[in-house]
PDB file of C-alpha atoms in Angstrom:
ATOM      1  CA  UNK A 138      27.066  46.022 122.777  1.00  0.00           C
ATOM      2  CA  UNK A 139      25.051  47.519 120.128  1.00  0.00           C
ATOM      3  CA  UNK A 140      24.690  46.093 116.735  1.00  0.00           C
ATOM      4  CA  UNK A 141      24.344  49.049 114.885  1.00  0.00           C
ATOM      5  CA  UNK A 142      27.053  50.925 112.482  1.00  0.00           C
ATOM      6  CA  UNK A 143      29.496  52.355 114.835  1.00  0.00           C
ATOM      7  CA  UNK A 144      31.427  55.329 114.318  1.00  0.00           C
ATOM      8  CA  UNK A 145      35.354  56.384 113.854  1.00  0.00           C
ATOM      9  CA  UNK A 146      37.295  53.328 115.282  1.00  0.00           C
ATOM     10  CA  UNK A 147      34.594  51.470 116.187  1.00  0.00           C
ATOM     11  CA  UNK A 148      33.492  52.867 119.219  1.00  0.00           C
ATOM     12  CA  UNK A 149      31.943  56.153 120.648  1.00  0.00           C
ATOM     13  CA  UNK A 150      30.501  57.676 123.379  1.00  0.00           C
ATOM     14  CA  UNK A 151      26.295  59.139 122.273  1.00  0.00           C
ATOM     15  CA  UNK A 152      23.698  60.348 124.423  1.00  0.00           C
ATOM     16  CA  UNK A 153      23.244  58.399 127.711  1.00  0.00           C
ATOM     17  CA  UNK A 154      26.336  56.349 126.954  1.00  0.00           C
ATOM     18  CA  UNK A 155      29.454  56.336 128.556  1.00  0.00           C
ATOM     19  CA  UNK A 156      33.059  55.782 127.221  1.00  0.00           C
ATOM     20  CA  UNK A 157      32.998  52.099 128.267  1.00  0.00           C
ATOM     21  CA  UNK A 158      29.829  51.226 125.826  1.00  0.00           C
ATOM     22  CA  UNK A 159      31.247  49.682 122.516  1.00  0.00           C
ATOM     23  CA  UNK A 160      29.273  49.827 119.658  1.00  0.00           C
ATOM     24  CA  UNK A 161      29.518  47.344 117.356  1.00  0.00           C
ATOM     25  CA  UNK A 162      28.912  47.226 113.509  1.00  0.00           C
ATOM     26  CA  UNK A 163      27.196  43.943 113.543  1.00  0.00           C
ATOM     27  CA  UNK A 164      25.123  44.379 110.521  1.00  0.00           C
ATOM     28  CA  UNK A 165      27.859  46.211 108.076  1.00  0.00           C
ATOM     29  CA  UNK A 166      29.342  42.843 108.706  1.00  0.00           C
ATOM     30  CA  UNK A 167      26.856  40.697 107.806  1.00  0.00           C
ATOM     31  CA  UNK A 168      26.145  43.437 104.451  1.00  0.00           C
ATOM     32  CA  UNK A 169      29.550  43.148 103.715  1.00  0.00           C
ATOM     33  CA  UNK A 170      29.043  39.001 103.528  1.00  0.00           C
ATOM     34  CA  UNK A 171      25.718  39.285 101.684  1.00  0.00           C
ATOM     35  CA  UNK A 172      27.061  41.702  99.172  1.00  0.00           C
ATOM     36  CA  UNK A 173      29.845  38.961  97.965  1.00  0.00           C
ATOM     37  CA  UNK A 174      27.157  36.157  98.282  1.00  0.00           C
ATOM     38  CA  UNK A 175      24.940  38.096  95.761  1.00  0.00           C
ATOM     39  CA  UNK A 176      27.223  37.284  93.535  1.00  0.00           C
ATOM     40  CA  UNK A 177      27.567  33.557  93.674  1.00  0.00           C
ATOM     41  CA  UNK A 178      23.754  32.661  95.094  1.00  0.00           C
ATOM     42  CA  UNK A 179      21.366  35.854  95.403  1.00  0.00           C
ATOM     43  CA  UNK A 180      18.628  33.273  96.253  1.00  0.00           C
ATOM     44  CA  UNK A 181      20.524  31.632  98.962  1.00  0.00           C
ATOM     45  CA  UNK A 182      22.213  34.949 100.296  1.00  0.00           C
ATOM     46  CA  UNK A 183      18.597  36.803 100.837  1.00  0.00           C
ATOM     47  CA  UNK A 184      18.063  34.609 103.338  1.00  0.00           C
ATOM     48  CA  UNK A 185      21.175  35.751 105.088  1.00  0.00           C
ATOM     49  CA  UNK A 186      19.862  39.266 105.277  1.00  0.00           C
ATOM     50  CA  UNK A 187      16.007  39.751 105.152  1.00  0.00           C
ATOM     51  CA  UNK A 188      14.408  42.971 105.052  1.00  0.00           C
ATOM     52  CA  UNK A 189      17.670  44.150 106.856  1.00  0.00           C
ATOM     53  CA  UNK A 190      17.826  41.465 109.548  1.00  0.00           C
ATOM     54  CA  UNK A 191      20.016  39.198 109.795  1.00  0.00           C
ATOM     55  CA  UNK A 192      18.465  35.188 109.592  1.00  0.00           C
ATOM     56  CA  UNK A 193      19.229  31.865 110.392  1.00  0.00           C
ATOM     57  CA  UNK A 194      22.375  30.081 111.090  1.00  0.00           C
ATOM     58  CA  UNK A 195      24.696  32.385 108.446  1.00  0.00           C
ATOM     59  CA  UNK A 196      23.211  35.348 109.589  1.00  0.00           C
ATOM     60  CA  UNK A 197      24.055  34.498 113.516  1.00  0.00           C
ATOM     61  CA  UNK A 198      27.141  33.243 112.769  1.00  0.00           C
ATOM     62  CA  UNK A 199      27.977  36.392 111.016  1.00  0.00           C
ATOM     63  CA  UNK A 200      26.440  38.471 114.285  1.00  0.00           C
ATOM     64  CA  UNK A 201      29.196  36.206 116.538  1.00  0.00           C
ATOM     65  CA  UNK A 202      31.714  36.869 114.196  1.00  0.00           C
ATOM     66  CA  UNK A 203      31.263  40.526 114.952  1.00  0.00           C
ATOM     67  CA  UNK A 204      31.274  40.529 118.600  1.00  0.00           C
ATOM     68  CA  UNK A 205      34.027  38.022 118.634  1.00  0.00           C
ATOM     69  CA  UNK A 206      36.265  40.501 116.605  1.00  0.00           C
ATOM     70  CA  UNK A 207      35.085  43.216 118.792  1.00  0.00           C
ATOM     71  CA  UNK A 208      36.047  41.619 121.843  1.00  0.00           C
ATOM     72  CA  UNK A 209      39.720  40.739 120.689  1.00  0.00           C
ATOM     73  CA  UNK A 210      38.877  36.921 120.271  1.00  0.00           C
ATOM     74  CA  UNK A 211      41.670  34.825 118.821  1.00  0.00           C
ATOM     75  CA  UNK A 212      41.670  33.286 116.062  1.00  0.00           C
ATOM     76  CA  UNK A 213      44.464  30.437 117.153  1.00  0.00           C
ATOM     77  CA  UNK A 214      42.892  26.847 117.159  1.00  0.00           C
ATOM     78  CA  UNK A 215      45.593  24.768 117.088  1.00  0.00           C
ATOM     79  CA  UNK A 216      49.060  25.393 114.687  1.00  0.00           C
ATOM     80  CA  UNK A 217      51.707  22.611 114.002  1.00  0.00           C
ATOM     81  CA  UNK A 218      54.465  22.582 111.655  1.00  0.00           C
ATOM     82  CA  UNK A 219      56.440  19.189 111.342  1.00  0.00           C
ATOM     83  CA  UNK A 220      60.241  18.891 108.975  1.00  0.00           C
ATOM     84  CA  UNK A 221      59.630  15.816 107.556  1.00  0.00           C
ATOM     85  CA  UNK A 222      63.186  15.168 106.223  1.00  0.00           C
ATOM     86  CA  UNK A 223      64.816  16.259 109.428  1.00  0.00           C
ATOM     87  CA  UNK A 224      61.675  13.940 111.553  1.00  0.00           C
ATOM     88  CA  UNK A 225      61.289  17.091 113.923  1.00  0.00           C
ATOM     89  CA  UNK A 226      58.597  19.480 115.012  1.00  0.00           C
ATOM     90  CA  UNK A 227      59.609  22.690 114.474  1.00  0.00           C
ATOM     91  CA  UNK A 228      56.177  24.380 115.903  1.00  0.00           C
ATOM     92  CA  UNK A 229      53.372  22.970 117.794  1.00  0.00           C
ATOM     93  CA  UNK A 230      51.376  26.351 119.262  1.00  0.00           C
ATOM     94  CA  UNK A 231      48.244  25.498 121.933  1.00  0.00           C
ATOM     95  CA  UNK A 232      48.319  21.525 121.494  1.00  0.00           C
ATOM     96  CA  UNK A 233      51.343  18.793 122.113  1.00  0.00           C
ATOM     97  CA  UNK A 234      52.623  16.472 119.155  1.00  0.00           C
ATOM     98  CA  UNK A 235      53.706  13.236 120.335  1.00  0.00           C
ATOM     99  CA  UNK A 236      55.526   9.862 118.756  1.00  0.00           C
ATOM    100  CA  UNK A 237      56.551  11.665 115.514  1.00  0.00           C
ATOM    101  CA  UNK A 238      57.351   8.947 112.601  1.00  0.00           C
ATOM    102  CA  UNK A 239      58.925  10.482 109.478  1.00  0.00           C
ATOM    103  CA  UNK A 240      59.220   7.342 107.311  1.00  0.00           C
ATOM    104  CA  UNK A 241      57.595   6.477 104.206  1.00  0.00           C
ATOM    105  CA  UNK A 242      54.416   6.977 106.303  1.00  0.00           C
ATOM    106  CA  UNK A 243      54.483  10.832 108.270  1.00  0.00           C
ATOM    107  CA  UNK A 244      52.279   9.372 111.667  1.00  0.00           C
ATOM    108  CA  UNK A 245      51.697  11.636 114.860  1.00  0.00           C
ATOM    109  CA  UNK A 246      49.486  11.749 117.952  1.00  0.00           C
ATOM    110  CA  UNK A 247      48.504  15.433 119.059  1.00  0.00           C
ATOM    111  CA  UNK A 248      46.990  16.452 122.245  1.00  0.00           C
ATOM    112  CA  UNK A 249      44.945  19.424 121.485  1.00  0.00           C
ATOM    113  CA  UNK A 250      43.824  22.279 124.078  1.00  0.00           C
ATOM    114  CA  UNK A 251      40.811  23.455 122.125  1.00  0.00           C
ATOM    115  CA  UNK A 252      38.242  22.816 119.628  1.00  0.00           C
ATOM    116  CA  UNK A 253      37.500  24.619 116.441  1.00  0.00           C
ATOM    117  CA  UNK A 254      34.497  26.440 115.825  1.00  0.00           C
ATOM    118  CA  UNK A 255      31.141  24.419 115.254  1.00  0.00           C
ATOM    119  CA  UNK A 256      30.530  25.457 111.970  1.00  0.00           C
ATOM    120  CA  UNK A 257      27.954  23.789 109.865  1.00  0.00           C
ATOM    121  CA  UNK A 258      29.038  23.230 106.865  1.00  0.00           C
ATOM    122  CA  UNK A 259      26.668  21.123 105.859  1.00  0.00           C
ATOM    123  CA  UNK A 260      24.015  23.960 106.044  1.00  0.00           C
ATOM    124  CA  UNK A 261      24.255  25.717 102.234  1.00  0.00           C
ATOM    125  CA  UNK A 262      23.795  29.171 103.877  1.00  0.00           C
ATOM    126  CA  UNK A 263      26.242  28.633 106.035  1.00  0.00           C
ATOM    127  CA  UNK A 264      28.559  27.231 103.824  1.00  0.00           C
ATOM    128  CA  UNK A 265      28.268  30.187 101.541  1.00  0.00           C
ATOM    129  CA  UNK A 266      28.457  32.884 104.424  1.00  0.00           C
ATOM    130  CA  UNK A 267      31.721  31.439 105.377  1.00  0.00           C
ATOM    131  CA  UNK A 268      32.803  31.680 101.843  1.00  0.00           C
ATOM    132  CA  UNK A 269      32.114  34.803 101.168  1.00  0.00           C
ATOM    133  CA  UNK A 270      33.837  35.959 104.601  1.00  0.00           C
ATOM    134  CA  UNK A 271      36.926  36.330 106.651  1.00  0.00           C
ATOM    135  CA  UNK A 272      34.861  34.181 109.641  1.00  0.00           C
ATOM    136  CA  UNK A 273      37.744  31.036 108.862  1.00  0.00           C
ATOM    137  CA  UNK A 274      40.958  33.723 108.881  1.00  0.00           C
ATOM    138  CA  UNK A 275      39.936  35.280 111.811  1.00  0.00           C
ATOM    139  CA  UNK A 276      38.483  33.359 113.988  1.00  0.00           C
ATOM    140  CA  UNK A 277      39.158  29.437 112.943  1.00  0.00           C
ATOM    141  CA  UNK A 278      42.711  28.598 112.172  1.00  0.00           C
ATOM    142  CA  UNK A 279      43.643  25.361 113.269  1.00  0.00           C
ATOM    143  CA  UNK A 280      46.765  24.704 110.743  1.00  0.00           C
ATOM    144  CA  UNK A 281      49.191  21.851 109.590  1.00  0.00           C
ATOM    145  CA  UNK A 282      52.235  22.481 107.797  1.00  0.00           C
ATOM    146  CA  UNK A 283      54.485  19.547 106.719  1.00  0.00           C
ATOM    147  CA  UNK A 284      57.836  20.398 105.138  1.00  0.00           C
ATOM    148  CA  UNK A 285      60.541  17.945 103.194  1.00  0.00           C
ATOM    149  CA  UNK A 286      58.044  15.028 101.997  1.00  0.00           C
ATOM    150  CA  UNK A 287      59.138  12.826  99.338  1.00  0.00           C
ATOM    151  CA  UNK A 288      56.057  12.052  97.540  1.00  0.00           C
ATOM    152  CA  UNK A 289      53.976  14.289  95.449  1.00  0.00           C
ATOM    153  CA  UNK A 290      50.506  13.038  96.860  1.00  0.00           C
ATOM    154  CA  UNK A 291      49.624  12.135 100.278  1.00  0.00           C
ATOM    155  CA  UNK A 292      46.228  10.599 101.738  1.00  0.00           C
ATOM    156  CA  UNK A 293      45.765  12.055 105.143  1.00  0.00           C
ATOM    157  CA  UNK A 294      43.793  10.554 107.772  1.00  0.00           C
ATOM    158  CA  UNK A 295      42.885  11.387 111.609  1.00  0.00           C
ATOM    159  CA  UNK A 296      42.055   8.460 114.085  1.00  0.00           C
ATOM    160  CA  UNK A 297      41.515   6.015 110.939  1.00  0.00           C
ATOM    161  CA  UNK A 298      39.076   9.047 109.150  1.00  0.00           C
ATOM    162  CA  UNK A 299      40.043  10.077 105.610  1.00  0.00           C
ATOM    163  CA  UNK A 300      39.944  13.806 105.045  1.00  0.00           C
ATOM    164  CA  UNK A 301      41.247  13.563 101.358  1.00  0.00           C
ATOM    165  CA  UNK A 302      44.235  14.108  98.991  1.00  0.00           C
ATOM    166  CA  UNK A 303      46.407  16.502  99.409  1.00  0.00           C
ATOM    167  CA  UNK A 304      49.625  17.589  96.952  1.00  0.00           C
ATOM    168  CA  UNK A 305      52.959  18.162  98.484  1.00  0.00           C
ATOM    169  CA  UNK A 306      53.204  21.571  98.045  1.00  0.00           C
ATOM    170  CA  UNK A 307      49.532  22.730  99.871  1.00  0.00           C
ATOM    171  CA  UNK A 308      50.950  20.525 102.560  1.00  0.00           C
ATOM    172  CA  UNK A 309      54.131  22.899 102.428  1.00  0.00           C
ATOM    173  CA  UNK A 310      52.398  25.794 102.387  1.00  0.00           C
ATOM    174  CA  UNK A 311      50.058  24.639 105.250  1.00  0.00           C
ATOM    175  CA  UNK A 312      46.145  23.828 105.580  1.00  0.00           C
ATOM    176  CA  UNK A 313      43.524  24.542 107.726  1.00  0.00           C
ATOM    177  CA  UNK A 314      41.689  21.662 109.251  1.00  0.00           C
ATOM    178  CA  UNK A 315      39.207  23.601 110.853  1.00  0.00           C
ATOM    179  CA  UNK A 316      37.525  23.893 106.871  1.00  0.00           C
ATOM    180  CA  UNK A 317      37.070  19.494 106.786  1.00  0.00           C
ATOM    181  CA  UNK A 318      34.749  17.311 108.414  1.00  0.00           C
ATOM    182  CA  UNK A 319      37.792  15.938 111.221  1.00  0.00           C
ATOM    183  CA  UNK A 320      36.533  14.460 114.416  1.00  0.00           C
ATOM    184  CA  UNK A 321      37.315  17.476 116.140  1.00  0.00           C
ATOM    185  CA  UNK A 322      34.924  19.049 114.264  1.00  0.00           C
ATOM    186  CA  UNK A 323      32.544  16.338 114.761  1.00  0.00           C
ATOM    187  CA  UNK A 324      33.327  17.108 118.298  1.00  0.00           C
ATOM    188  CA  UNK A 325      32.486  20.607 118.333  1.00  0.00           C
ATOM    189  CA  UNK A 326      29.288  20.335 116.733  1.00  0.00           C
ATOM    190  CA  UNK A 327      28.125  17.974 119.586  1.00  0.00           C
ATOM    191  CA  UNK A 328      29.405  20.120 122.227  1.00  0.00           C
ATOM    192  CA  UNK A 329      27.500  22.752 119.932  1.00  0.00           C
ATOM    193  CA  UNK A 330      24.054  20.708 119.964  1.00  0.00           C
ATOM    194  CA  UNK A 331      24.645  20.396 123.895  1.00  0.00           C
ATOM    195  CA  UNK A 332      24.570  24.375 123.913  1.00  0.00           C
ATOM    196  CA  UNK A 333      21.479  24.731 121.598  1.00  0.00           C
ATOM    197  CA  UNK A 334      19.743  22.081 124.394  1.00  0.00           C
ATOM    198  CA  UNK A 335      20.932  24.100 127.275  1.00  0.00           C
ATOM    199  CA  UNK A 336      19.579  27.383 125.894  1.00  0.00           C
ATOM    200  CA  UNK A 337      15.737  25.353 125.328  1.00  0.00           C
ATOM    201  CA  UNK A 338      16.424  24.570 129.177  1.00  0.00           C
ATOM    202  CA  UNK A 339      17.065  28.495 130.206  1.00  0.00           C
ATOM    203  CA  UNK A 340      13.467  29.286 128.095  1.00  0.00           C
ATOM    204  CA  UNK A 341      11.501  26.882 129.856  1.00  0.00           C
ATOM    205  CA  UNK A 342      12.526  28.177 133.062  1.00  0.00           C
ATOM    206  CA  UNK A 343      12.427  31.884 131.583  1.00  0.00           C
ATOM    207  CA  UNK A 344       8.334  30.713 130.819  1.00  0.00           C
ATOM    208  CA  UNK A 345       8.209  28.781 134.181  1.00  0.00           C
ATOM    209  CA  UNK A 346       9.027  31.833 136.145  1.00  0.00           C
ATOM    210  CA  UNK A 347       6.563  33.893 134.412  1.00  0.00           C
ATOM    211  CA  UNK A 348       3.749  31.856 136.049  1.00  0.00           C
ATOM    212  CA  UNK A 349       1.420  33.476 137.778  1.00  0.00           C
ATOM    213  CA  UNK A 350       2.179  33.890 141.492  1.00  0.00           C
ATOM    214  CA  UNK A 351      -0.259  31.633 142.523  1.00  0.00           C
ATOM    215  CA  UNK A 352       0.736  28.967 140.791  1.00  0.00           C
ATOM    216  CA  UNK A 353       4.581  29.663 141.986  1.00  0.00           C
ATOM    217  CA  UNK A 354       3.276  28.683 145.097  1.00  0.00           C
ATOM    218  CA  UNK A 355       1.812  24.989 143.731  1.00  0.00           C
ATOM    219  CA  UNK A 356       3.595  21.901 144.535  1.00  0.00           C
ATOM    220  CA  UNK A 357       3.198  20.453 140.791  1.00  0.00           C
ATOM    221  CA  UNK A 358       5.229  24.735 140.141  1.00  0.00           C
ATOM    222  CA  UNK A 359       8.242  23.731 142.868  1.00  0.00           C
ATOM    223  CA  UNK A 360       8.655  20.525 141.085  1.00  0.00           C
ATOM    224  CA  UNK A 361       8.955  21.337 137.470  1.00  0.00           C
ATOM    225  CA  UNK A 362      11.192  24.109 138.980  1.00  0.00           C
ATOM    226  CA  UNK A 363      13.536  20.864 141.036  1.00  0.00           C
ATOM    227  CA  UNK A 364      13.539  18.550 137.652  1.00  0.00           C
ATOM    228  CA  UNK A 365      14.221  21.708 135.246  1.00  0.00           C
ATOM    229  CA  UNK A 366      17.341  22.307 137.488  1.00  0.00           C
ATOM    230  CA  UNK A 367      19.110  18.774 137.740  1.00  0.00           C
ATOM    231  CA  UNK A 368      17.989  18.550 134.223  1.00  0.00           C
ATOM    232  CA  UNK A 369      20.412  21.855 133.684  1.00  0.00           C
ATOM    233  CA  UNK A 370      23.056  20.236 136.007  1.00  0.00           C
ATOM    234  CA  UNK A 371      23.155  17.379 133.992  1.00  0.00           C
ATOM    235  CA  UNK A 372      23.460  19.295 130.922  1.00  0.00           C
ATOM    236  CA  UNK A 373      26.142  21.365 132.176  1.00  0.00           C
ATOM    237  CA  UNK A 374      28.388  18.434 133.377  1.00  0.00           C
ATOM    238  CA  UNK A 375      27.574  16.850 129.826  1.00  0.00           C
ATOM    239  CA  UNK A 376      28.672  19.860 128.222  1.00  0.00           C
ATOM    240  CA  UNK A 377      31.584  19.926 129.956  1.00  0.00           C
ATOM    241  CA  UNK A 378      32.879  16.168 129.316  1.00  0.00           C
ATOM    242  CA  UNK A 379      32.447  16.116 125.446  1.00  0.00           C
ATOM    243  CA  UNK A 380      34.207  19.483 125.427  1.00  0.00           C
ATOM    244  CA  UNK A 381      37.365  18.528 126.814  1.00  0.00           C
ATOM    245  CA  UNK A 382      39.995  17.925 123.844  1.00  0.00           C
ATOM    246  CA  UNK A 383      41.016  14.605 122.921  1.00  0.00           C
ATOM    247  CA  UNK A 384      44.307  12.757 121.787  1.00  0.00           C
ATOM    248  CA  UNK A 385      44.164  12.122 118.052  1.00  0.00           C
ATOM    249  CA  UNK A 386      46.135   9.975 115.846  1.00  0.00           C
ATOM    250  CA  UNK A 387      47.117  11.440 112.243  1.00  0.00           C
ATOM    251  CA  UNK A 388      48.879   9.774 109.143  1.00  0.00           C
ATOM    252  CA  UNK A 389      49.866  10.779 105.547  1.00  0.00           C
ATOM    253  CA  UNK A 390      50.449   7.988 103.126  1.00  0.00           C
ATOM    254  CA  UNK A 391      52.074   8.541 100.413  1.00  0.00           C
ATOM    255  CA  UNK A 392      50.451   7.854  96.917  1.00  0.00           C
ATOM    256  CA  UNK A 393      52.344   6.737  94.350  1.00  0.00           C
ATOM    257  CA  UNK A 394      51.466   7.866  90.826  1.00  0.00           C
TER     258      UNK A 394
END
């Protein structure tokens, strides 16, 4: 992969390449953010790009959104459409919907297969990268569409958590969760954290193997090497529990004006 501007379609074959490299346009993408950030915060969108490089959490995000595209990722989180009026589920793509209850109170449990992405929107950079690109349509779509409610307002919650207030008709039309602070996204960002920890592991045993040879040889050498490992085993087995889906409970209450 190289992050350079690539040429017709994408990809091309140069010197010393071979039709199987892809070239990708990483940093026309992250221009193409930056350019529609100008607009809204030129302070906070030069330190998306700076002096041509691309910075900090926006600006990697940006680079991952890129390669992601590149490589055909997709974009599908989760996507569930419920009839209300007729108490059915008409669509429920990459996750189960379970216990429907279509009363005055809409109620559901959902067994997901994946996670969102770990975006932080707490981060102001971040938030305005996102903003100011397609990184949500293409890449984090995790959608609910309820059809035939009665009320004009509803108050929607997940496992007990209120995410706010939403009007009938952007419930008709369909939102995307993966944009609000849900515990799934609370769960991504941990399993996210988890990553960041594991990639501080694989440096310090990138630095420990650039000891001298000597000093490969030590005993104190062999066991920083033994705890370093079961400290990435651990990790990995961590990783792998808080990044396995969970059943969540959702309800929309009705407000009444």
């Amino acid at each position: 992969v190289d992050a350079a501007p690539a040429g017709p379609r994408g990809a091309s074959a140069g010197p010393g390449r071979n039709d199987n490299t892809l070239l990708v346009d990483s940093i026309g993408t992250v221009q193409a953010a930056v350019e529609k950030a100008k607009i809204r915060d030129p302070a906070l969108a030069a330190t998306i790009l700076r002096n041509g490089v691309p910075a900090g959490e926006a600006g990697h995000m940006l680079i991952a959104q890129a390669l992601l595209q590149s490589w055909h990722a997709p974009a599908l989180v989760t996507r569930v459409e419920i009839d209300a009026l007729r108490g059915s589920v008409r669509l429920a793509e990459n996750t189960t919907v379970r216990e429907l209850e279509t009363g005055r109170v809409i109620a559901w449990s959902q067994d997901d297969r994946a996670l969102p992405m770990p975006v932080d929107f707490m981060d102001p950079s971040v938030a305005l990268a996102t903003n100011c690109s397609d990184f949500m349509n293409v890449l984090n779509q995790q959608t609910l569409r309820i059809r035939g409610m009665a009320s004009k307002w509803y108050r929607l919650t997940i496992d007990g958590e209120p995410m706010g207030l939403f009007p009938r008709s952007r419930l008709d039309e369909g939102i995307n969760l993966a944009g609000l602070p849900t515990p799934m996204w609370k769960q991504a960002m941990a399993v996210h954290a988890l990553s960041r920890k594991h990639a501080d592991l694989q440096a310090a045993g990138a630095r420990l193997f650039q000891s001298p040879a000597l000093a490969r040889q030590s005993t104190e050498w062999r066991a920083a090497l033994e705890a370093l490992t079961a400290a990435e085993a651990d990790l990995i087995a961590e990783q792998r529990t808080t990044a396995r889906p969970r059943t969540h409970d959702y309800e929309l209450q009705p407000i009444e004006s």
